[in-house]
Amino acid sequence: MGGLLQSSFTSKWPELLDLIMDNSGDFLTIFLTRYTLQAAIHSIWREWNERRHGAIATPARELGKLLDRQVRNRCSSIQQLGDQKYAGSLFWWLTTR
């Protein structure tokens, strides 16, 4: 999320919560930040659950690729639905990569 958040990037949980609850920024940046955080938390939980049940650990690089693909797929599906509110989300996501 460093490219997405630019100078607002943080790894501190309280600051991250303040960042995602702030509605004063650009709509697409807020949407992508919140969705990326949600997808990251879900991926971490899924990885933890799989390890708990005996699966082999997924490398961090692979988790990053899966997260990127999940966000791209969501932006693409929104675009296919024709929701103009999120029209530039895929373009914005790809420019931050």
Coordinates of N, CA and C in Angstrom, one line a residue:
M1 N 0.8 -1.2 0.0 CA 0.0 0.0 0.0 C 0.9 1.3 0.0
G2 N 2.2 1.1 0.1 CA 3.0 2.3 0.1 C 2.8 3.2 -1.1
G3 N 2.7 2.6 -2.3 CA 2.5 3.4 -3.5 C 1.1 4.0 -3.5
L4 N 0.2 3.4 -3.0 CA -1.2 3.9 -2.9 C -1.3 5.0 -1.9
L5 N -0.7 4.9 -0.8 CA -0.8 5.9 0.3 C 0.3 7.0 0.1
Q6 N 1.2 6.8 -0.7 CA 2.3 7.7 -0.9 C 3.0 8.1 0.4
S7 N 2.9 9.4 0.8 CA 3.6 9.9 2.0 C 2.8 9.5 3.3
S8 N 1.6 9.0 3.2 CA 0.8 8.7 4.3 C 1.0 7.3 4.8
F9 N 1.9 6.5 4.1 CA 2.1 5.1 4.5 C 2.5 5.0 6.0
T10 N 2.0 4.0 6.6 CA 2.3 3.7 8.0 C 2.2 2.2 8.3
S11 N 3.0 1.7 9.2 CA 2.8 0.3 9.6 C 2.3 0.3 11.1
K12 N 1.9 1.4 11.6 CA 1.4 1.5 13.0 C -0.1 1.4 12.9
W13 N -0.7 0.4 13.7 CA -2.1 0.1 13.7 C -3.0 1.4 14.0
P14 N -2.7 2.1 15.1 CA -3.6 3.3 15.3 C -3.6 4.3 14.2
E15 N -2.4 4.6 13.6 CA -2.4 5.5 12.5 C -3.1 5.0 11.3
L16 N -3.0 3.7 11.1 CA -3.7 3.0 9.9 C -5.2 3.1 10.1
L17 N -5.7 2.9 11.3 CA -7.1 3.0 11.6 C -7.6 4.5 11.3
D18 N -6.8 5.4 11.8 CA -7.2 6.8 11.5 C -7.2 7.1 10.0
L19 N -6.3 6.6 9.3 CA -6.2 6.8 7.9 C -7.4 6.2 7.1
I20 N -7.8 5.0 7.5 CA -9.0 4.4 6.8 C -10.3 5.0 7.2
M21 N -10.3 5.6 8.4 CA -11.6 6.2 8.8 C -11.7 7.7 8.3
D22 N -10.7 8.2 7.8 CA -10.7 9.6 7.3 C -11.3 9.6 5.9
N23 N -12.4 10.4 5.7 CA -13.1 10.5 4.4 C -12.8 11.7 3.6
S24 N -11.7 12.4 4.0 CA -11.4 13.7 3.4 C -10.6 13.6 2.1
G25 N -10.1 12.4 1.7 CA -9.3 12.2 0.6 C -10.1 11.9 -0.7
D26 N -9.3 11.6 -1.7 CA -9.9 11.2 -3.0 C -10.7 9.9 -2.8
F27 N -11.9 9.8 -3.5 CA -12.8 8.7 -3.3 C -12.1 7.4 -3.7
L28 N -11.4 7.3 -4.8 CA -10.8 6.1 -5.3 C -9.7 5.6 -4.4
T29 N -8.9 6.6 -3.9 CA -7.8 6.2 -3.0 C -8.4 5.7 -1.7
I30 N -9.4 6.2 -1.2 CA -10.1 5.7 0.1 C -10.6 4.3 -0.2
F31 N -11.3 4.1 -1.3 CA -11.9 2.8 -1.6 C -10.8 1.8 -1.7
L32 N -9.7 2.1 -2.5 CA -8.6 1.1 -2.7 C -7.9 0.8 -1.4
T33 N -7.7 1.8 -0.6 CA -7.0 1.6 0.7 C -7.8 0.7 1.6
R34 N -9.1 1.0 1.7 CA -9.9 0.1 2.6 C -10.0 -1.3 2.0
Y35 N -10.2 -1.4 0.7 CA -10.4 -2.7 0.2 C -9.1 -3.5 0.3
T36 N -8.0 -2.9 0.0 CA -6.7 -3.6 0.1 C -6.4 -4.0 1.6
L37 N -6.7 -3.2 2.5 CA -6.6 -3.6 3.9 C -7.5 -4.8 4.3
Q38 N -8.7 -4.7 3.8 CA -9.7 -5.8 4.1 C -9.1 -7.1 3.4
A39 N -8.7 -7.0 2.2 CA -8.2 -8.2 1.5 C -6.9 -8.7 2.2
A40 N -6.1 -7.8 2.7 CA -4.8 -8.3 3.4 C -5.1 -9.0 4.7
I41 N -6.1 -8.4 5.5 CA -6.5 -9.1 6.7 C -7.1 -10.4 6.4
H42 N -7.9 -10.5 5.4 CA -8.5 -11.8 5.1 C -7.4 -12.8 4.6
S43 N -6.5 -12.4 3.9 CA -5.4 -13.3 3.4 C -4.6 -13.8 4.6
I44 N -4.3 -12.9 5.5 CA -3.5 -13.3 6.7 C -4.3 -14.3 7.5
W45 N -5.6 -14.0 7.7 CA -6.4 -15.0 8.5 C -6.4 -16.3 7.8
R46 N -6.6 -16.3 6.4 CA -6.7 -17.6 5.7 C -5.4 -18.4 5.8
E47 N -4.3 -17.6 5.7 CA -3.0 -18.3 5.8 C -2.8 -18.9 7.2
W48 N -3.2 -18.1 8.2 CA -3.1 -18.6 9.6 C -3.9 -19.9 9.7
N49 N -5.2 -19.9 9.2 CA -6.1 -21.0 9.3 C -5.5 -22.2 8.6
E50 N -5.0 -22.0 7.4 CA -4.4 -23.1 6.6 C -3.2 -23.7 7.4
R51 N -2.4 -22.9 7.9 CA -1.2 -23.5 8.7 C -1.7 -24.2 9.9
R52 N -2.7 -23.7 10.6 CA -3.3 -24.4 11.7 C -3.8 -25.8 11.4
H53 N -4.2 -26.0 10.2 CA -4.8 -27.3 9.7 C -3.7 -28.1 9.0
G54 N -2.5 -27.7 9.1 CA -1.4 -28.5 8.6 C -0.9 -28.2 7.2
A55 N -1.4 -27.1 6.5 CA -0.9 -26.8 5.2 C 0.5 -26.2 5.2
I56 N 1.2 -26.2 4.1 CA 2.5 -25.6 4.0 C 2.4 -24.1 3.9
A57 N 3.3 -23.4 4.5 CA 3.3 -22.0 4.5 C 3.4 -21.4 3.1
T58 N 2.7 -20.4 2.8 CA 2.8 -19.7 1.5 C 3.8 -18.6 1.6
P59 N 4.8 -18.5 0.7 CA 5.8 -17.5 0.8 C 5.2 -16.1 0.8
A60 N 5.8 -15.1 1.4 CA 5.3 -13.7 1.5 C 5.2 -13.1 0.1
R61 N 6.1 -13.4 -0.8 CA 6.0 -12.9 -2.2 C 4.8 -13.4 -2.9
E62 N 4.4 -14.7 -2.7 CA 3.2 -15.2 -3.3 C 2.0 -14.6 -2.7
L63 N 2.0 -14.3 -1.4 CA 0.8 -13.7 -0.7 C 0.6 -12.3 -1.3
G64 N 1.7 -11.6 -1.6 CA 1.7 -10.3 -2.2 C 1.1 -10.3 -3.6
K65 N 1.5 -11.3 -4.4 CA 0.9 -11.5 -5.7 C -0.6 -11.8 -5.7
L66 N -1.0 -12.7 -4.7 CA -2.4 -13.0 -4.6 C -3.2 -11.8 -4.2
L67 N -2.7 -11.0 -3.3 CA -3.4 -9.8 -2.9 C -3.5 -8.8 -4.0
D68 N -2.5 -8.6 -4.8 CA -2.6 -7.7 -6.0 C -3.6 -8.2 -7.0
R69 N -3.6 -9.5 -7.2 CA -4.6 -10.1 -8.2 C -6.0 -10.0 -7.6
Q70 N -6.2 -10.1 -6.3 CA -7.5 -10.0 -5.8 C -8.1 -8.6 -5.9
V71 N -7.2 -7.6 -5.7 CA -7.6 -6.2 -5.8 C -7.9 -5.9 -7.3
R72 N -7.0 -6.4 -8.2 CA -7.3 -6.2 -9.6 C -8.6 -6.8 -10.1
N73 N -8.8 -8.0 -9.6 CA -10.1 -8.7 -10.0 C -11.3 -8.0 -9.5
R74 N -11.2 -7.4 -8.3 CA -12.4 -6.7 -7.8 C -12.6 -5.4 -8.6
C75 N -11.6 -4.7 -8.9 CA -11.7 -3.5 -9.6 C -12.3 -3.8 -11.0
S76 N -11.8 -4.9 -11.6 CA -12.3 -5.3 -12.9 C -13.7 -5.7 -12.9
S77 N -14.1 -6.4 -11.9 CA -15.5 -6.8 -11.8 C -16.5 -5.6 -11.6
I78 N -16.0 -4.6 -10.8 CA -16.8 -3.4 -10.6 C -16.9 -2.7 -11.9
Q79 N -15.8 -2.6 -12.7 CA -15.8 -2.0 -14.0 C -16.8 -2.6 -15.0
Q80 N -16.9 -4.0 -14.9 CA -17.8 -4.7 -15.8 C -19.2 -4.5 -15.4
L81 N -19.5 -4.3 -14.1 CA -20.8 -4.0 -13.7 C -21.3 -2.6 -14.2
G82 N -20.4 -1.8 -14.6 CA -20.7 -0.5 -15.1 C -20.9 0.6 -14.1
D83 N -20.5 0.4 -12.9 CA -20.6 1.4 -11.8 C -19.6 2.5 -12.1
Q84 N -20.1 3.7 -12.5 CA -19.2 4.8 -12.9 C -18.5 5.4 -11.7
K85 N -19.0 5.2 -10.5 CA -18.4 5.8 -9.3 C -17.0 5.2 -9.1
Y86 N -16.8 4.0 -9.5 CA -15.5 3.3 -9.3 C -14.8 3.1 -10.7
A87 N -15.2 3.9 -11.7 CA -14.7 3.7 -13.0 C -13.2 3.7 -13.2
G88 N -12.5 4.5 -12.5 CA -11.0 4.6 -12.6 C -10.2 3.8 -11.6
S89 N -10.9 2.9 -10.8 CA -10.2 2.2 -9.8 C -9.1 1.3 -10.3
L90 N -9.4 0.5 -11.4 CA -8.4 -0.4 -11.9 C -7.2 0.4 -12.4
F91 N -7.4 1.5 -13.1 CA -6.3 2.4 -13.6 C -5.5 2.9 -12.5
W92 N -6.2 3.4 -11.5 CA -5.5 4.0 -10.3 C -4.7 2.9 -9.6
W93 N -5.2 1.7 -9.4 CA -4.5 0.6 -8.8 C -3.2 0.3 -9.6
L94 N -3.4 0.2 -10.9 CA -2.2 -0.2 -11.7 C -1.1 0.9 -11.7
T95 N -1.5 2.2 -11.6 CA -0.5 3.3 -11.6 C 0.2 3.3 -10.3
T96 N -0.3 2.8 -9.2 CA 0.4 2.8 -7.9 C 1.3 1.6 -7.8
R97 N 1.3 0.6 -8.7 CA 2.1 -0.5 -8.7 C 3.5 -0.2 -9.1

